mmCIF file of C-alpha atoms and ligand atoms in Angstrom:
data_model
loop_
_atom_site.group_PDB
_atom_site.id
_atom_site.type_symbol
_atom_site.label_atom_id
_atom_site.label_comp_id
_atom_site.label_asym_id
_atom_site.label_seq_id
_atom_site.Cartn_x
_atom_site.Cartn_y
_atom_site.Cartn_z
ATOM 1 C CA MET N 515 -16.434 126.471 200.642
ATOM 2 C CA GLY N 516 -15.803 123.290 198.640
ATOM 3 C CA GLN N 517 -18.458 120.871 197.500
ATOM 4 C CA ILE N 518 -20.374 119.657 200.542
ATOM 5 C CA ARG N 519 -20.351 115.894 200.955
ATOM 6 C CA LEU N 520 -22.573 113.721 203.143
ATOM 7 C CA THR N 521 -21.310 110.660 204.980
ATOM 8 C CA ILE N 522 -23.918 108.244 206.311
ATOM 9 C CA HIS N 523 -22.486 106.245 209.222
ATOM 10 C CA HIS N 524 -24.519 103.039 209.296
ATOM 11 C CA LEU N 525 -24.055 101.575 212.759
ATOM 12 C CA TYR N 526 -23.892 97.754 212.844
ATOM 13 C CA ALA N 527 -25.227 97.600 209.293
ATOM 14 C CA GLY N 528 -24.922 93.828 209.050
ATOM 15 C CA MET N 529 -26.521 93.135 212.434
ATOM 16 C CA MET N 530 -29.149 95.822 212.949
ATOM 17 C CA ASN N 531 -31.193 95.749 209.752
ATOM 18 C CA LEU N 532 -34.517 94.320 210.841
ATOM 19 C CA TYR N 533 -37.542 94.713 208.544
ATOM 20 C CA GLY N 534 -35.465 96.447 205.881
ATOM 21 C CA ASP N 535 -34.266 99.406 207.944
ATOM 22 C CA ARG N 536 -31.465 99.710 205.359
ATOM 23 C CA GLY N 537 -34.147 101.482 203.336
ATOM 24 C CA ASN N 538 -33.495 104.504 205.544
ATOM 25 C CA VAL N 539 -29.910 104.642 204.261
ATOM 26 C CA ILE N 540 -31.111 104.381 200.669
ATOM 27 C CA ALA N 541 -33.747 107.109 201.123
ATOM 28 C CA ILE N 542 -31.295 109.618 202.589
ATOM 29 C CA LYS N 543 -28.604 108.745 200.032
ATOM 30 C CA LYS N 544 -30.920 109.135 197.026
ATOM 31 C CA ARG N 545 -32.562 112.358 198.238
ATOM 32 C CA ALA N 546 -29.123 113.887 198.721
ATOM 33 C CA GLU N 547 -27.815 112.658 195.370
ATOM 34 C CA TRP N 548 -30.943 113.898 193.570
ATOM 35 C CA ARG N 549 -29.850 117.359 194.782
ATOM 36 C CA GLY N 550 -26.312 116.864 193.497
ATOM 37 C CA ILE N 551 -24.782 116.114 196.910
ATOM 38 C CA PRO N 552 -22.245 113.254 196.826
ATOM 39 C CA VAL N 553 -22.799 110.631 199.523
ATOM 40 C CA ASP N 554 -20.544 108.033 201.120
ATOM 41 C CA VAL N 555 -21.942 105.227 203.277
ATOM 42 C CA LEU N 556 -19.734 103.809 206.035
ATOM 43 C CA ASP N 557 -20.655 100.605 207.835
ATOM 44 C CA VAL N 558 -19.523 100.965 211.466
ATOM 45 C CA GLY N 559 -19.307 97.430 212.854
ATOM 46 C CA LEU N 560 -18.268 95.753 216.106
ATOM 47 C CA GLY N 561 -14.939 97.095 217.349
ATOM 48 C CA GLU N 562 -14.902 99.954 214.820
ATOM 49 C CA ASN N 563 -14.866 103.564 216.028
ATOM 50 C CA ILE N 564 -17.319 106.212 214.863
ATOM 51 C CA ARG N 565 -15.291 108.716 212.829
ATOM 52 C CA PRO N 566 -17.143 111.979 212.039
ATOM 53 C CA THR N 567 -15.809 113.700 208.903
ATOM 54 C CA SER N 568 -14.900 117.316 208.127
ATOM 55 C CA SER N 569 -18.107 117.610 206.045
ATOM 56 C CA ALA N 570 -21.709 116.588 206.751
ATOM 57 C CA ASP N 571 -22.419 113.434 208.779
ATOM 58 C CA LEU N 572 -25.571 111.491 209.588
ATOM 59 C CA PHE N 573 -25.699 108.427 211.863
ATOM 60 C CA LEU N 574 -28.235 105.587 211.496
ATOM 61 C CA PHE N 575 -28.846 102.769 213.981
ATOM 62 C CA GLY N 576 -31.385 100.181 212.801
ATOM 63 C CA GLY N 577 -33.530 97.617 214.557
ATOM 64 C CA GLY N 578 -32.558 94.146 215.653
ATOM 65 C CA GLN N 579 -33.585 91.198 217.761
ATOM 66 C CA ASP N 580 -32.549 90.699 221.394
ATOM 67 C CA ARG N 581 -29.668 88.452 220.280
ATOM 68 C CA GLU N 582 -28.063 91.146 218.140
ATOM 69 C CA GLN N 583 -28.676 93.791 220.780
ATOM 70 C CA ALA N 584 -26.845 91.659 223.372
ATOM 71 C CA LEU N 585 -23.940 91.125 220.968
ATOM 72 C CA LEU N 586 -23.368 94.844 220.443
ATOM 73 C CA ALA N 587 -24.333 96.307 223.856
ATOM 74 C CA SER N 588 -20.804 95.820 225.275
ATOM 75 C CA ASP N 589 -19.325 97.307 222.086
ATOM 76 C CA LEU N 590 -21.420 100.417 222.749
ATOM 77 C CA SER N 591 -20.635 100.667 226.443
ATOM 78 C CA GLY N 592 -17.074 101.929 225.917
ATOM 79 C CA THR N 593 -15.703 104.887 223.989
ATOM 80 C CA LYS N 594 -18.100 104.252 221.098
ATOM 81 C CA GLY N 595 -21.105 105.053 223.258
ATOM 82 C CA ALA N 596 -19.325 108.078 224.704
ATOM 83 C CA ASP N 597 -18.505 109.253 221.181
ATOM 84 C CA LEU N 598 -22.169 108.850 220.135
ATOM 85 C CA ARG N 599 -23.313 110.817 223.200
ATOM 86 C CA ALA N 600 -20.814 113.578 222.371
ATOM 87 C CA ILE N 601 -22.019 113.660 218.753
ATOM 88 C CA VAL N 602 -25.626 114.094 219.935
ATOM 89 C CA GLU N 603 -24.720 116.755 222.519
ATOM 90 C CA ASP N 604 -22.883 118.630 219.751
ATOM 91 C CA GLY N 605 -26.060 118.638 217.632
ATOM 92 C CA GLY N 606 -25.140 115.690 215.431
ATOM 93 C CA VAL N 607 -27.945 114.037 213.448
ATOM 94 C CA VAL N 608 -28.752 110.508 214.609
ATOM 95 C CA LEU N 609 -31.729 108.259 213.837
ATOM 96 C CA GLY N 610 -32.235 105.152 215.978
ATOM 97 C CA VAL N 611 -34.957 102.664 215.049
ATOM 98 C CA CYS N 612 -36.508 100.156 217.471
ATOM 99 C CA GLY N 613 -33.655 97.993 218.820
ATOM 100 C CA GLY N 614 -31.210 100.782 217.958
ATOM 101 C CA TYR N 615 -33.534 103.323 219.593
ATOM 102 C CA GLN N 616 -33.822 101.154 222.715
ATOM 103 C CA LEU N 617 -30.029 101.098 223.070
ATOM 104 C CA MET N 618 -29.947 104.908 222.861
ATOM 105 C CA GLY N 619 -31.649 104.995 226.278
ATOM 106 C CA HIS N 620 -30.186 104.018 229.674
ATOM 107 C CA TYR N 621 -30.825 100.290 229.206
ATOM 108 C CA TYR N 622 -32.837 97.655 227.388
ATOM 109 C CA GLU N 623 -34.034 94.828 229.671
ATOM 110 C CA THR N 624 -34.479 91.527 227.846
ATOM 111 C CA PRO N 625 -37.330 89.069 228.564
ATOM 112 C CA GLU N 626 -34.719 87.015 230.459
ATOM 113 C CA GLY N 627 -34.134 89.970 232.810
ATOM 114 C CA GLU N 628 -30.702 90.955 231.461
ATOM 115 C CA LYS N 629 -30.242 94.765 231.465
ATOM 116 C CA LEU N 630 -28.274 95.636 228.330
ATOM 117 C CA PRO N 631 -26.542 98.985 228.928
ATOM 118 C CA GLY N 632 -27.561 101.766 226.550
ATOM 119 C CA VAL N 633 -25.758 104.890 225.420
ATOM 120 C CA GLY N 634 -27.910 107.249 227.495
ATOM 121 C CA VAL N 635 -28.676 109.706 224.680
ATOM 122 C CA PHE N 636 -32.337 109.709 225.720
ATOM 123 C CA ASP N 637 -33.521 109.785 229.339
ATOM 124 C CA MET N 638 -35.579 106.642 229.000
ATOM 125 C CA HIS N 639 -35.360 102.862 229.529
ATOM 126 C CA THR N 640 -37.080 99.822 228.063
ATOM 127 C CA ARG N 641 -38.576 96.950 230.066
ATOM 128 C CA PRO N 642 -39.663 93.578 228.697
ATOM 129 C CA ARG N 643 -43.305 92.772 228.121
ATOM 130 C CA GLY N 644 -45.112 91.085 231.004
ATOM 131 C CA GLY N 645 -46.304 87.479 230.768
ATOM 132 C CA ASP N 646 -49.805 88.682 229.898
ATOM 133 C CA GLU N 647 -48.613 91.370 227.462
ATOM 134 C CA ALA N 648 -48.412 90.719 223.722
ATOM 135 C CA ARG N 649 -45.770 92.044 221.382
ATOM 136 C CA LEU N 650 -46.705 95.473 220.000
ATOM 137 C CA ILE N 651 -47.185 94.796 216.301
ATOM 138 C CA GLY N 652 -48.862 96.701 213.512
ATOM 139 C CA ASN N 653 -49.008 99.844 211.419
ATOM 140 C CA VAL N 654 -48.573 103.173 213.179
ATOM 141 C CA LEU N 655 -49.784 106.670 212.354
ATOM 142 C CA ALA N 656 -48.256 109.319 214.596
ATOM 143 C CA ARG N 657 -48.242 113.110 214.838
ATOM 144 C CA VAL N 658 -44.911 114.968 215.059
ATOM 145 C CA ARG N 659 -44.430 118.563 216.142
ATOM 146 C CA ALA N 660 -41.404 119.495 214.041
ATOM 147 C CA PRO N 661 -39.680 122.301 215.979
ATOM 148 C CA GLU N 662 -37.839 123.420 212.854
ATOM 149 C CA ASP N 663 -41.242 124.374 211.439
ATOM 150 C CA GLY N 664 -42.510 126.163 214.514
ATOM 151 C CA ASP N 665 -45.850 124.713 215.401
ATOM 152 C CA VAL N 666 -46.373 122.828 212.187
ATOM 153 C CA VAL N 667 -47.699 119.367 212.966
ATOM 154 C CA ARG N 668 -46.805 116.620 210.547
ATOM 155 C CA GLU N 669 -47.606 112.931 210.438
ATOM 156 C CA ILE N 670 -45.459 109.855 210.012
ATOM 157 C CA VAL N 671 -46.425 106.279 209.216
ATOM 158 C CA GLY N 672 -44.540 103.064 209.764
ATOM 159 C CA PHE N 673 -44.658 99.536 211.083
ATOM 160 C CA GLU N 674 -43.823 98.400 214.618
ATOM 161 C CA ASN N 675 -42.934 94.985 216.025
ATOM 162 C CA HIS N 676 -41.391 95.052 219.494
ATOM 163 C CA GLY N 677 -41.846 93.337 222.827
ATOM 164 C CA GLY N 678 -40.077 96.037 224.802
ATOM 165 C CA ARG N 679 -41.991 98.825 226.514
ATOM 166 C CA THR N 680 -40.113 102.130 226.543
ATOM 167 C CA GLU N 681 -40.768 104.473 229.471
ATOM 168 C CA LEU N 682 -39.696 108.105 228.934
ATOM 169 C CA GLY N 683 -38.083 109.978 231.829
ATOM 170 C CA GLU N 684 -37.248 113.572 230.938
ATOM 171 C CA ALA N 685 -36.900 112.581 227.283
ATOM 172 C CA GLU N 686 -39.137 114.486 224.865
ATOM 173 C CA PRO N 687 -41.342 112.183 222.771
ATOM 174 C CA LEU N 688 -40.828 112.349 219.022
ATOM 175 C CA ALA N 689 -44.535 111.986 218.334
ATOM 176 C CA GLY N 690 -48.002 111.320 219.646
ATOM 177 C CA VAL N 691 -49.665 108.073 218.574
ATOM 178 C CA LEU N 692 -52.822 108.463 216.497
ATOM 179 C CA VAL N 693 -53.143 104.789 215.559
ATOM 180 C CA GLY N 694 -50.952 101.970 216.898
ATOM 181 C CA TYR N 695 -48.954 101.458 220.117
ATOM 182 C CA GLY N 696 -45.725 103.500 220.045
ATOM 183 C CA ASN N 697 -43.340 103.471 223.018
ATOM 184 C CA ASN N 698 -45.406 101.277 225.323
ATOM 185 C CA GLY N 699 -49.029 101.067 224.164
ATOM 186 C CA SER N 700 -50.286 103.065 227.127
ATOM 187 C CA ASP N 701 -48.986 106.645 227.387
ATOM 188 C CA GLY N 702 -49.670 107.651 223.782
ATOM 189 C CA THR N 703 -46.088 108.597 223.034
ATOM 190 C CA GLU N 704 -43.931 107.356 220.177
ATOM 191 C CA GLY N 705 -40.166 107.588 220.066
ATOM 192 C CA ALA N 706 -37.981 110.282 221.550
ATOM 193 C CA ARG N 707 -36.079 113.328 220.409
ATOM 194 C CA ARG N 708 -33.111 115.232 221.859
ATOM 195 C CA LEU N 709 -31.481 118.058 219.842
ATOM 196 C CA ASN N 710 -30.963 116.409 216.409
ATOM 197 C CA ALA N 711 -31.170 112.833 217.686
ATOM 198 C CA TYR N 712 -34.379 110.998 216.810
ATOM 199 C CA GLY N 713 -35.532 107.645 218.139
ATOM 200 C CA THR N 714 -38.551 105.741 216.865
ATOM 201 C CA TYR N 715 -40.171 102.319 216.824
ATOM 202 C CA LEU N 716 -41.241 102.791 213.226
ATOM 203 C CA HIS N 717 -39.817 100.351 210.729
ATOM 204 C CA GLY N 718 -41.177 100.208 207.213
ATOM 205 C CA SER N 719 -38.575 101.320 206.489
ATOM 206 C CA LEU N 720 -39.511 104.637 207.971
ATOM 207 C CA LEU N 721 -37.956 107.243 205.692
ATOM 208 C CA PRO N 722 -39.041 106.313 202.136
ATOM 209 C CA LYS N 723 -42.728 106.863 203.008
ATOM 210 C CA ASN N 724 -42.063 109.993 205.074
ATOM 211 C CA PRO N 725 -40.092 112.287 202.712
ATOM 212 C CA TRP N 726 -40.521 115.400 204.870
ATOM 213 C CA LEU N 727 -38.714 113.637 207.745
ATOM 214 C CA THR N 728 -35.979 112.379 205.438
ATOM 215 C CA ASP N 729 -35.370 115.915 204.198
ATOM 216 C CA GLN N 730 -35.476 117.296 207.756
ATOM 217 C CA LEU N 731 -32.720 114.901 208.849
ATOM 218 C CA LEU N 732 -30.729 115.631 205.683
ATOM 219 C CA LEU N 733 -31.081 119.405 206.067
ATOM 220 C CA ASN N 734 -30.134 119.269 209.768
ATOM 221 C CA ALA N 735 -26.952 117.402 208.790
ATOM 222 C CA LEU N 736 -26.043 119.694 205.868
ATOM 223 C CA ARG N 737 -26.702 122.918 207.821
ATOM 224 C CA ARG N 738 -24.080 121.955 210.370
ATOM 225 C CA VAL N 739 -21.614 122.627 207.526
ATOM 226 C CA ASP N 740 -23.444 125.340 205.578
ATOM 227 C CA GLU N 741 -26.178 127.016 207.621
ATOM 228 C CA LYS N 742 -27.664 128.694 204.563
ATOM 229 C CA ILE N 743 -28.045 125.558 202.446
ATOM 230 C CA GLU N 744 -31.534 124.833 201.104
ATOM 231 C CA LEU N 745 -32.934 121.682 199.543
ATOM 232 C CA GLU N 746 -34.702 122.117 196.230
ATOM 233 C CA PRO N 747 -38.129 120.444 196.212
ATOM 234 C CA LEU N 748 -38.395 117.003 194.606
ATOM 235 C CA ASP N 749 -41.317 115.293 192.880
ATOM 236 C CA ASP N 750 -42.600 113.324 195.888
ATOM 237 C CA ALA N 751 -45.686 111.920 194.181
ATOM 238 C CA ALA N 752 -44.630 108.294 194.694
ATOM 239 C CA GLU N 753 -43.523 108.834 198.290
ATOM 240 C CA LEU N 754 -46.709 110.702 199.201
ATOM 241 C CA ALA N 755 -48.840 108.048 197.497
ATOM 242 C CA ALA N 756 -47.127 105.426 199.659
ATOM 243 C CA PHE N 757 -47.697 107.557 202.774
ATOM 244 C CA SER N 758 -51.355 108.176 201.929
ATOM 245 C CA SER N 759 -51.968 104.521 201.162
ATOM 246 C CA VAL N 760 -50.761 103.421 204.595
ATOM 247 C CA ALA N 761 -52.172 106.419 206.472
ATOM 248 C CA GLY N 762 -55.557 105.904 204.820
ATOM 249 C CA ARG N 763 -55.621 102.199 205.563
ATOM 250 C CA VAL N 764 -54.479 102.721 209.141
ATOM 251 C CA SER N 765 -56.864 105.585 209.913
ATOM 252 C CA GLY N 766 -59.763 104.004 208.042
ATOM 253 C CA ARG N 767 -60.264 106.989 205.799
ATOM 254 C CA ALA N 768 -59.196 107.534 202.195
ATOM 255 C CA ARG N 769 -56.567 110.189 201.740
ATOM 256 C CA GLY N 770 -56.110 112.085 198.437
HETATM 257 N N1 LIG A 567 -35.642 93.210 220.435
HETATM 258 C C1 LIG A 567 -36.392 94.441 220.679
HETATM 259 C C2 LIG A 567 -37.857 94.163 221.114
HETATM 260 O O1 LIG A 567 -38.407 93.147 220.772
HETATM 261 C C3 LIG A 567 -36.405 95.303 219.441
HETATM 262 C C4 LIG A 567 -37.033 94.613 218.234
HETATM 263 C C5 LIG A 567 -36.909 95.414 216.944
HETATM 264 O O2 LIG A 567 -35.885 96.064 216.676
HETATM 265 N N2 LIG A 567 -37.983 95.339 216.110
HETATM 266 O O3 LIG A 567 -38.467 94.999 221.766
#
């Protein structure tokens, strides 16, 4: 087998990059390169098809305001959305954040009542906040049961700012909220997961402060090419200090 390469497909990079979600691309790219794995980053814009490669692929879909979501919803409703669904059903690794996550469900309803069609990766939909409901804003600490690790429970931290309330149908939540709002501020769930597709409301950006999740996504992508590949440990002191700083502040208790 030749040198494994990773291609990060950054969906709507120029439009869906709210609150620095591009940091997720940088985190995955650097953690792969620090292990000697060459990485290409492809921006997949309006009217451009998603083109999986013959090596390892990972697809990122960042957050964006209602205006950007409306601009790209029709672009997603054709073959592009069908291709993304097929990639997920085939076990492809996808991370959708906030506005990108919302459009991975059946629909995102705007405050004006327009239902923007989603890709339907997750059995869920998102409704607008009611007149008496505030935007869901703030730091989030959530607990993830990572199936790759059996029953190991891990935590993630991030920042949320969304008006939409996501209601899960059969979709499996990604995490349980410990502090913050998550999907809708009422059912205690955060995000969604299906096979190797992850959806979350956590900006931050999410991945730099949650190195275990970054490596999980990276490993899931690489193992689709080489099922025996392992990732050598990195010195995560800075990443874990960033995680602990936010987790400690959010949970009100100092973390070592
Ligand atoms: N426009 C969506 C909402 O407000 C998503 C916002 C975002 O991506 N932060 O719910």
